PDB file of C-alpha atoms in Angstrom:
ATOM      1  CA  MET U  10     160.468 122.838  32.842  1.00 39.00           C
ATOM      2  CA  GLY U  11     162.518 124.660  35.691  1.00 44.00           C
ATOM      3  CA  ARG U  12     165.857 126.079  36.145  1.00 45.00           C
ATOM      4  CA  ARG U  13     168.197 124.284  38.695  1.00 50.00           C
ATOM      5  CA  GLU U  14     169.781 126.502  41.449  1.00 53.00           C
ATOM      6  CA  TYR U  15     173.150 128.346  40.206  1.00 53.00           C
ATOM      7  CA  PHE U  16     176.148 127.261  42.332  1.00 54.00           C
ATOM      8  CA  THR U  17     176.890 130.978  43.340  1.00 50.00           C
ATOM      9  CA  GLU U  18     174.872 134.079  43.614  1.00 49.00           C
ATOM     10  CA  TYR U  19     175.906 136.935  41.441  1.00 45.00           C
ATOM     11  CA  GLN U  20     178.060 139.462  43.411  1.00 54.00           C
ATOM     12  CA  GLN U  21     181.362 141.197  43.009  1.00 56.00           C
ATOM     13  CA  ALA U  22     183.365 138.069  43.503  1.00 57.00           C
ATOM     14  CA  GLU U  23     181.383 136.163  40.982  1.00 56.00           C
ATOM     15  CA  GLU U  24     181.724 138.974  38.248  1.00 58.00           C
ATOM     16  CA  GLU U  25     185.443 138.795  38.970  1.00 63.00           C
ATOM     17  CA  ARG U  26     185.624 135.018  38.505  1.00 57.00           C
ATOM     18  CA  LEU U  27     183.477 135.225  35.474  1.00 60.00           C
ATOM     19  CA  LEU U  28     185.832 137.851  33.965  1.00 61.00           C
ATOM     20  CA  ALA U  29     188.641 135.623  34.937  1.00 65.00           C
ATOM     21  CA  GLN U  30     187.162 132.573  33.472  1.00 66.00           C
ATOM     22  CA  GLY U  31     186.666 134.386  30.238  1.00 66.00           C
ATOM     23  CA  GLU U  32     190.396 134.851  29.853  1.00 75.00           C
ATOM     24  CA  VAL U  33     190.593 131.025  29.728  1.00 77.00           C
ATOM     25  CA  PHE U  34     187.468 130.003  28.011  1.00 87.00           C
ATOM     26  CA  ASP U  35     187.233 132.920  25.419  1.00 92.00           C
ATOM     27  CA  PRO U  36     189.844 131.762  23.082  1.00 93.00           C
ATOM     28  CA  LEU U  37     187.962 128.213  23.094  1.00 95.00           C
ATOM     29  CA  THR U  38     184.758 129.758  22.408  1.00 96.00           C
ATOM     30  CA  ARG U  39     186.119 132.227  19.700  1.00 97.00           C
ATOM     31  CA  ARG U  40     187.358 129.063  17.802  1.00 97.00           C
ATOM     32  CA  VAL U  41     183.774 127.444  18.075  1.00 98.00           C
ATOM     33  CA  PHE U  42     182.101 130.533  16.914  1.00 98.00           C
ATOM     34  CA  ALA U  43     184.396 130.547  13.846  1.00 98.00           C
ATOM     35  CA  ALA U  44     184.027 126.985  13.101  1.00 98.00           C
ATOM     36  CA  ALA U  45     180.194 126.978  13.412  1.00 98.00           C
ATOM     37  CA  GLY U  46     180.065 130.199  11.016  1.00 98.00           C
ATOM     38  CA  LEU U  47     179.016 133.279  13.466  1.00 98.00           C
ATOM     39  CA  ALA U  48     179.212 136.126  11.110  1.00 97.00           C
ATOM     40  CA  ARG U  49     178.882 139.644  10.631  1.00 97.00           C
ATOM     41  CA  GLY U  50     175.571 141.278  10.448  1.00 97.00           C
ATOM     42  CA  MET U  51     173.842 138.422  12.390  1.00 98.00           C
ATOM     43  CA  ARG U  52     171.463 139.058  15.299  1.00 98.00           C
ATOM     44  CA  VAL U  53     172.352 136.752  18.056  1.00 98.00           C
ATOM     45  CA  LEU U  54     170.621 135.812  21.226  1.00 98.00           C
ATOM     46  CA  ASP U  55     172.823 134.835  24.037  1.00 98.00           C
ATOM     47  CA  LEU U  56     171.338 132.284  26.731  1.00 98.00           C
ATOM     48  CA  GLY U  57     172.424 132.779  30.401  1.00 95.00           C
ATOM     49  CA  SER U  58     174.486 135.784  29.528  1.00 94.00           C
ATOM     50  CA  GLY U  59     175.884 136.435  33.018  1.00 89.00           C
ATOM     51  CA  VAL U  60     178.266 139.365  33.133  1.00 87.00           C
ATOM     52  CA  GLY U  61     178.196 139.178  29.278  1.00 93.00           C
ATOM     53  CA  ASN U  62     181.585 137.504  28.395  1.00 91.00           C
ATOM     54  CA  VAL U  63     179.855 135.469  25.769  1.00 95.00           C
ATOM     55  CA  SER U  64     177.704 138.359  24.365  1.00 96.00           C
ATOM     56  CA  ARG U  65     180.722 140.639  23.880  1.00 94.00           C
ATOM     57  CA  LEU U  66     182.672 137.778  22.204  1.00 95.00           C
ATOM     58  CA  ALA U  67     179.633 137.342  19.850  1.00 97.00           C
ATOM     59  CA  ALA U  68     179.468 140.979  19.247  1.00 96.00           C
ATOM     60  CA  GLU U  69     183.057 140.853  17.847  1.00 95.00           C
ATOM     61  CA  PHE U  70     182.080 138.397  15.053  1.00 97.00           C
ATOM     62  CA  VAL U  71     178.705 140.268  14.113  1.00 97.00           C
ATOM     63  CA  GLY U  72     180.337 143.785  13.894  1.00 95.00           C
ATOM     64  CA  PRO U  73     178.452 146.923  14.180  1.00 94.00           C
ATOM     65  CA  GLU U  74     176.043 145.593  11.406  1.00 96.00           C
ATOM     66  CA  GLY U  75     174.802 143.055  13.570  1.00 97.00           C
ATOM     67  CA  SER U  76     173.343 142.995  17.084  1.00 97.00           C
ATOM     68  CA  VAL U  77     173.427 140.909  20.262  1.00 97.00           C
ATOM     69  CA  VAL U  78     170.839 140.247  23.149  1.00 97.00           C
ATOM     70  CA  GLY U  79     171.892 138.653  26.149  1.00 97.00           C
ATOM     71  CA  VAL U  80     169.187 137.234  28.497  1.00 97.00           C
ATOM     72  CA  ASP U  81     169.832 136.324  32.131  1.00 95.00           C
ATOM     73  CA  ARG U  82     167.359 135.642  35.088  1.00 93.00           C
ATOM     74  CA  ASP U  83     169.397 137.827  37.445  1.00 92.00           C
ATOM     75  CA  PRO U  84     168.885 141.425  37.378  1.00 94.00           C
ATOM     76  CA  ASP U  85     172.141 142.445  39.039  1.00 91.00           C
ATOM     77  CA  ALA U  86     173.967 140.102  36.231  1.00 89.00           C
ATOM     78  CA  VAL U  87     172.206 142.275  33.629  1.00 94.00           C
ATOM     79  CA  ARG U  88     173.305 145.658  35.432  1.00 93.00           C
ATOM     80  CA  ARG U  89     176.834 144.427  35.324  1.00 90.00           C
ATOM     81  CA  ALA U  90     176.859 143.158  31.909  1.00 92.00           C
ATOM     82  CA  ALA U  91     175.502 146.390  30.472  1.00 93.00           C
ATOM     83  CA  ARG U  92     177.972 148.387  32.438  1.00 91.00           C
ATOM     84  CA  LEU U  93     180.939 146.367  31.071  1.00 89.00           C
ATOM     85  CA  ALA U  94     179.563 146.357  27.541  1.00 89.00           C
ATOM     86  CA  ALA U  95     179.073 150.132  27.697  1.00 88.00           C
ATOM     87  CA  ALA U  96     182.724 150.678  29.087  1.00 85.00           C
ATOM     88  CA  GLY U  97     184.019 148.430  26.257  1.00 80.00           C
ATOM     89  CA  GLY U  98     182.193 150.562  23.602  1.00 81.00           C
ATOM     90  CA  GLN U  99     179.910 147.669  22.432  1.00 80.00           C
ATOM     91  CA  GLY U 100     176.903 149.521  21.651  1.00 79.00           C
ATOM     92  CA  THR U 101     175.227 146.725  19.578  1.00 91.00           C
ATOM     93  CA  VAL U 102     174.906 144.662  22.927  1.00 95.00           C
ATOM     94  CA  GLU U 103     171.943 144.674  24.825  1.00 95.00           C
ATOM     95  CA  PHE U 104     171.089 142.676  28.134  1.00 96.00           C
ATOM     96  CA  ARG U 105     167.399 141.683  29.359  1.00 96.00           C
ATOM     97  CA  VAL U 106     166.172 140.002  32.416  1.00 96.00           C
ATOM     98  CA  GLY U 107     164.388 136.811  31.488  1.00 95.00           C
ATOM     99  CA  ASP U 108     163.855 133.343  31.725  1.00 94.00           C
ATOM    100  CA  ILE U 109     166.192 131.393  29.427  1.00 94.00           C
ATOM    101  CA  GLU U 110     163.653 128.376  29.335  1.00 92.00           C
ATOM    102  CA  ALA U 111     160.376 130.316  28.528  1.00 91.00           C
ATOM    103  CA  LEU U 112     162.075 133.123  26.372  1.00 92.00           C
ATOM    104  CA  THR U 113     159.042 135.326  26.373  1.00 90.00           C
ATOM    105  CA  GLY U 114     158.924 138.821  25.188  1.00 88.00           C
ATOM    106  CA  LEU U 115     161.599 138.774  22.436  1.00 91.00           C
ATOM    107  CA  ASP U 116     160.828 140.497  19.660  1.00 85.00           C
ATOM    108  CA  GLY U 117     161.594 139.251  15.881  1.00 87.00           C
ATOM    109  CA  GLU U 118     163.770 136.231  14.798  1.00 94.00           C
ATOM    110  CA  PHE U 119     167.345 135.645  15.274  1.00 98.00           C
ATOM    111  CA  ASP U 120     170.184 134.519  12.990  1.00 98.00           C
ATOM    112  CA  ALA U 121     171.915 132.468  15.802  1.00 98.00           C
ATOM    113  CA  VAL U 122     171.422 131.272  19.392  1.00 98.00           C
ATOM    114  CA  VAL U 123     174.699 130.854  21.802  1.00 98.00           C
ATOM    115  CA  GLY U 124     175.466 129.730  25.283  1.00 98.00           C
ATOM    116  CA  ARG U 125     178.344 128.836  27.406  1.00 96.00           C
ATOM    117  CA  LEU U 126     177.944 126.863  30.515  1.00 93.00           C
ATOM    118  CA  VAL U 127     174.313 127.430  30.798  1.00 96.00           C
ATOM    119  CA  LEU U 128     172.484 124.085  29.873  1.00 97.00           C
ATOM    120  CA  MET U 129     174.278 122.173  32.633  1.00 95.00           C
ATOM    121  CA  TYR U 130     172.044 124.247  35.243  1.00 93.00           C
ATOM    122  CA  LEU U 131     168.554 123.569  33.283  1.00 95.00           C
ATOM    123  CA  ALA U 132     166.407 120.713  34.289  1.00 93.00           C
ATOM    124  CA  ASP U 133     165.212 120.257  30.768  1.00 96.00           C
ATOM    125  CA  PRO U 134     168.025 121.416  28.287  1.00 97.00           C
ATOM    126  CA  ALA U 135     166.672 119.937  25.267  1.00 98.00           C
ATOM    127  CA  GLY U 136     163.241 122.014  25.903  1.00 97.00           C
ATOM    128  CA  ALA U 137     165.287 124.956  26.369  1.00 96.00           C
ATOM    129  CA  LEU U 138     167.088 124.355  22.962  1.00 97.00           C
ATOM    130  CA  ARG U 139     163.837 123.579  21.273  1.00 97.00           C
ATOM    131  CA  ASN U 140     162.468 126.809  22.531  1.00 96.00           C
ATOM    132  CA  ALA U 141     165.354 128.855  21.429  1.00 97.00           C
ATOM    133  CA  ALA U 142     165.597 127.398  18.071  1.00 97.00           C
ATOM    134  CA  SER U 143     161.979 128.335  17.370  1.00 96.00           C
ATOM    135  CA  LEU U 144     163.082 131.856  17.645  1.00 97.00           C
ATOM    136  CA  LEU U 145     165.581 131.591  14.784  1.00 97.00           C
ATOM    137  CA  ARG U 146     165.110 132.233  11.060  1.00 97.00           C
ATOM    138  CA  PRO U 147     165.053 129.245   8.788  1.00 97.00           C
ATOM    139  CA  GLY U 148     168.575 128.185   8.575  1.00 97.00           C
ATOM    140  CA  GLY U 149     169.455 129.588  11.746  1.00 98.00           C
ATOM    141  CA  LEU U 150     172.461 128.635  13.799  1.00 98.00           C
ATOM    142  CA  ILE U 151     172.428 127.105  17.314  1.00 98.00           C
ATOM    143  CA  CYS U 152     175.836 126.868  18.954  1.00 98.00           C
ATOM    144  CA  MET U 153     176.445 125.821  22.635  1.00 98.00           C
ATOM    145  CA  HIS U 154     179.379 125.339  24.603  1.00 98.00           C
ATOM    146  CA  GLU U 155     179.569 123.195  27.756  1.00 97.00           C
ATOM    147  CA  ALA U 156     181.949 121.441  29.961  1.00 94.00           C
ATOM    148  CA  ASP U 157     183.049 117.946  31.270  1.00 94.00           C
ATOM    149  CA  LEU U 158     184.117 118.610  34.951  1.00 91.00           C
ATOM    150  CA  THR U 159     184.755 115.058  35.675  1.00 89.00           C
ATOM    151  CA  TYR U 160     187.719 114.927  33.411  1.00 89.00           C
ATOM    152  CA  MET U 161     191.092 115.152  35.088  1.00 90.00           C
ATOM    153  CA  TRP U 162     191.861 118.562  36.383  1.00 95.00           C
ATOM    154  CA  SER U 163     195.734 118.039  36.911  1.00 96.00           C
ATOM    155  CA  THR U 164     198.139 115.355  35.950  1.00 96.00           C
ATOM    156  CA  VAL U 165     199.363 115.435  39.413  1.00 96.00           C
ATOM    157  CA  ASP U 166     196.617 113.449  41.603  1.00 93.00           C
ATOM    158  CA  GLY U 167     197.583 115.374  44.799  1.00 96.00           C
ATOM    159  CA  PRO U 168     195.454 115.399  48.005  1.00 97.00           C
ATOM    160  CA  THR U 169     194.559 119.034  47.473  1.00 97.00           C
ATOM    161  CA  TRP U 170     193.245 118.473  43.997  1.00 97.00           C
ATOM    162  CA  ARG U 171     191.323 115.382  44.939  1.00 96.00           C
ATOM    163  CA  GLN U 172     189.579 117.276  47.925  1.00 96.00           C
ATOM    164  CA  LEU U 173     188.889 120.211  45.498  1.00 96.00           C
ATOM    165  CA  ARG U 174     187.355 118.093  42.931  1.00 94.00           C
ATOM    166  CA  SER U 175     185.241 116.588  45.527  1.00 94.00           C
ATOM    167  CA  TRP U 176     183.990 119.658  46.767  1.00 95.00           C
ATOM    168  CA  ILE U 177     183.046 121.246  43.554  1.00 93.00           C
ATOM    169  CA  VAL U 178     181.563 118.339  41.895  1.00 91.00           C
ATOM    170  CA  GLY U 179     179.725 117.659  45.123  1.00 92.00           C
ATOM    171  CA  VAL U 180     178.059 121.268  45.036  1.00 92.00           C
ATOM    172  CA  LEU U 181     177.297 120.889  41.407  1.00 90.00           C
ATOM    173  CA  GLN U 182     175.530 117.410  42.209  1.00 88.00           C
ATOM    174  CA  GLY U 183     173.883 118.765  45.298  1.00 90.00           C
ATOM    175  CA  ILE U 184     172.074 121.615  43.203  1.00 90.00           C
ATOM    176  CA  GLY U 185     171.065 118.926  40.419  1.00 91.00           C
ATOM    177  CA  ALA U 186     173.603 120.478  37.830  1.00 92.00           C
ATOM    178  CA  ASP U 187     175.088 118.201  35.176  1.00 94.00           C
ATOM    179  CA  PRO U 188     178.742 118.096  35.426  1.00 92.00           C
ATOM    180  CA  ARG U 189     179.017 116.251  32.125  1.00 94.00           C
ATOM    181  CA  MET U 190     176.845 118.456  30.050  1.00 97.00           C
ATOM    182  CA  GLY U 191     179.407 118.778  27.318  1.00 97.00           C
ATOM    183  CA  PRO U 192     179.669 115.159  26.350  1.00 97.00           C
ATOM    184  CA  SER U 193     175.578 115.189  26.293  1.00 98.00           C
ATOM    185  CA  LEU U 194     175.275 117.874  23.753  1.00 98.00           C
ATOM    186  CA  PHE U 195     174.893 115.561  20.817  1.00 98.00           C
ATOM    187  CA  ALA U 196     171.868 113.682  22.536  1.00 98.00           C
ATOM    188  CA  THR U 197     170.432 116.684  23.784  1.00 98.00           C
ATOM    189  CA  PHE U 198     170.594 118.396  20.227  1.00 98.00           C
ATOM    190  CA  ARG U 199     168.782 115.178  19.017  1.00 98.00           C
ATOM    191  CA  ALA U 200     166.352 115.129  21.877  1.00 98.00           C
ATOM    192  CA  ALA U 201     165.476 118.977  21.084  1.00 98.00           C
ATOM    193  CA  GLY U 202     164.816 117.797  17.414  1.00 97.00           C
ATOM    194  CA  LEU U 203     167.843 119.646  15.871  1.00 98.00           C
ATOM    195  CA  PRO U 204     169.851 118.154  13.137  1.00 98.00           C
ATOM    196  CA  ASP U 205     172.965 116.198  14.500  1.00 98.00           C
ATOM    197  CA  PRO U 206     175.434 118.987  15.607  1.00 98.00           C
ATOM    198  CA  GLU U 207     178.935 119.294  14.413  1.00 98.00           C
ATOM    199  CA  MET U 208     181.317 119.066  17.383  1.00 98.00           C
ATOM    200  CA  ARG U 209     184.641 119.955  18.805  1.00 97.00           C
ATOM    201  CA  MET U 210     186.314 119.581  22.144  1.00 97.00           C
ATOM    202  CA  GLU U 211     189.210 121.550  23.659  1.00 96.00           C
ATOM    203  CA  ALA U 212     190.739 122.453  26.942  1.00 93.00           C
ATOM    204  CA  ALA U 213     193.209 124.965  28.178  1.00 90.00           C
ATOM    205  CA  VAL U 214     196.255 123.283  29.610  1.00 94.00           C
ATOM    206  CA  GLY U 215     199.552 124.708  31.160  1.00 96.00           C
ATOM    207  CA  GLY U 216     202.312 124.050  33.463  1.00 97.00           C
ATOM    208  CA  GLY U 217     204.957 126.119  35.269  1.00 96.00           C
ATOM    209  CA  GLU U 218     203.892 129.914  35.326  1.00 93.00           C
ATOM    210  CA  HIS U 219     201.160 128.994  32.614  1.00 93.00           C
ATOM    211  CA  ALA U 220     199.299 126.502  34.948  1.00 94.00           C
ATOM    212  CA  PRO U 221     195.630 127.790  35.171  1.00 89.00           C
ATOM    213  CA  ALA U 222     195.089 126.764  38.835  1.00 92.00           C
ATOM    214  CA  PHE U 223     193.669 129.994  39.679  1.00 87.00           C
ATOM    215  CA  GLY U 224     190.582 129.170  37.798  1.00 84.00           C
ATOM    216  CA  TRP U 225     189.950 126.166  39.767  1.00 90.00           C
ATOM    217  CA  ALA U 226     190.532 128.157  43.095  1.00 90.00           C
ATOM    218  CA  ASN U 227     188.192 130.969  42.021  1.00 85.00           C
ATOM    219  CA  ILE U 228     185.437 128.587  41.497  1.00 84.00           C
ATOM    220  CA  ALA U 229     185.887 127.123  45.149  1.00 90.00           C
ATOM    221  CA  ARG U 230     185.967 130.623  46.444  1.00 87.00           C
ATOM    222  CA  VAL U 231     182.731 131.896  45.232  1.00 82.00           C
ATOM    223  CA  ALA U 232     181.052 128.321  45.679  1.00 87.00           C
ATOM    224  CA  LEU U 233     182.246 128.429  49.455  1.00 90.00           C
ATOM    225  CA  PRO U 234     178.856 129.642  50.963  1.00 89.00           C
ATOM    226  CA  LEU U 235     176.976 126.917  49.333  1.00 89.00           C
ATOM    227  CA  MET U 236     179.500 124.423  50.319  1.00 93.00           C
ATOM    228  CA  GLU U 237     179.142 125.716  53.780  1.00 94.00           C
ATOM    229  CA  ARG U 238     175.225 125.490  53.852  1.00 92.00           C
ATOM    230  CA  ALA U 239     175.320 122.013  52.222  1.00 91.00           C
ATOM    231  CA  GLY U 240     177.785 120.832  54.872  1.00 94.00           C
ATOM    232  CA  ILE U 241     180.345 120.020  52.194  1.00 95.00           C
ATOM    233  CA  ALA U 242     183.273 121.890  53.533  1.00 96.00           C
ATOM    234  CA  THR U 243     183.966 124.938  55.836  1.00 96.00           C
ATOM    235  CA  ALA U 244     186.012 128.119  55.084  1.00 95.00           C
ATOM    236  CA  ALA U 245     188.880 126.689  57.273  1.00 96.00           C
ATOM    237  CA  GLU U 246     188.910 123.608  55.114  1.00 96.00           C
ATOM    238  CA  VAL U 247     188.968 125.497  51.779  1.00 96.00           C
ATOM    239  CA  ASP U 248     191.123 128.175  53.016  1.00 96.00           C
ATOM    240  CA  PRO U 249     190.722 130.195  49.829  1.00 93.00           C
ATOM    241  CA  ASP U 250     193.381 132.550  50.390  1.00 93.00           C
ATOM    242  CA  THR U 251     196.135 130.039  49.896  1.00 97.00           C
ATOM    243  CA  LEU U 252     194.297 127.481  47.762  1.00 97.00           C
ATOM    244  CA  THR U 253     195.911 128.621  44.398  1.00 95.00           C
ATOM    245  CA  GLU U 254     199.366 128.191  46.164  1.00 97.00           C
ATOM    246  CA  ARG U 255     198.599 124.907  47.405  1.00 97.00           C
ATOM    247  CA  LEU U 256     197.428 123.456  44.189  1.00 97.00           C
ATOM    248  CA  LEU U 257     200.399 124.936  42.402  1.00 97.00           C
ATOM    249  CA  ALA U 258     202.817 123.682  44.831  1.00 98.00           C
ATOM    250  CA  GLU U 259     201.622 119.879  44.190  1.00 98.00           C
ATOM    251  CA  VAL U 260     201.686 120.516  40.485  1.00 98.00           C
ATOM    252  CA  HIS U 261     205.173 121.992  40.653  1.00 97.00           C
ATOM    253  CA  ALA U 262     206.431 119.460  42.729  1.00 97.00           C
ATOM    254  CA  GLU U 263     205.966 116.788  40.070  1.00 97.00           C
ATOM    255  CA  HIS U 264     206.405 118.925  37.019  1.00 97.00           C
ATOM    256  CA  GLY U 265     202.894 118.630  36.160  1.00 98.00           C
ATOM    257  CA  VAL U 266     200.321 120.555  34.148  1.00 98.00           C
ATOM    258  CA  VAL U 267     196.725 121.776  35.142  1.00 97.00           C
ATOM    259  CA  VAL U 268     193.999 121.009  33.006  1.00 95.00           C
ATOM    260  CA  GLY U 269     190.981 123.494  32.531  1.00 89.00           C
ATOM    261  CA  PRO U 270     187.553 122.161  31.925  1.00 87.00           C
ATOM    262  CA  CYS U 271     187.104 120.270  28.658  1.00 93.00           C
ATOM    263  CA  LEU U 272     184.818 122.350  26.766  1.00 96.00           C
ATOM    264  CA  TYR U 273     182.610 120.837  24.074  1.00 98.00           C
ATOM    265  CA  GLY U 274     181.375 123.112  21.328  1.00 98.00           C
ATOM    266  CA  ALA U 275     178.224 121.792  19.254  1.00 98.00           C
ATOM    267  CA  TRP U 276     176.318 123.583  16.635  1.00 98.00           C
ATOM    268  CA  ALA U 277     173.917 123.015  13.978  1.00 98.00           C
ATOM    269  CA  ARG U 278     171.528 124.971  11.610  1.00 98.00           C
ATOM    270  CA  THR U 279     167.800 124.786  11.501  1.00 96.00           C
ATOM    271  CA  PRO U 280     166.356 123.538   8.353  1.00 92.00           C
ATOM    272  CA  GLY U 281     166.015 126.253   5.782  1.00 82.00           C
TER     273      GLY U 281
END
């Protein structure tokens, strides 16, 4: 197994993007966790924890009786996540540097394994799920939340939206990431030897002042260095400082709406 390159490095801009992303995605993930049965007192493992959005969300479900361990390969991301959790008073959350595919050095068993937008970057997502499931107690829960980035991003097919889509999908494909990991979750659970998962799909949608165009523009901003290195687009072409306004102008001109990434939740319990 081997992890594909992440489409941007952890830095202040990436932290801000992930926090802003959480404002859009956290309500969706919260509903998936509730449907999956994440509950008080559980010990939870968060794969690819980044700056800790999902770990902190899981901590709300497990309460002070439970605990959450977030694992990420990037030491800077782990430091940022620990700082944010401490600032939020979530003492039951800890973060560790580690390979989320190998998952070595983790003590004890877990009641649940969770992750959001992480399998799409793995060369062998089924193998990663198989390894993660081996750390679960009998009857343990595995719950993943992944996107379909090939679905429509706006009801208005304007030139700026078409260009943005080609840039971002081009970057993801260039590093070998799977922009349709969400719809592939069912097959991935089966390939990992897990029971067929229950699933749900949801997306954030809004028009007018509620149109979440800033989320797509933020992705382009932090992916810009990789776009330039790959020859996909230049800073002048992307013009990140005006991108949100240009995207919104096309949407507002036709009274359209912006569609956030379609997130697929999938969950199952190991035999117990």
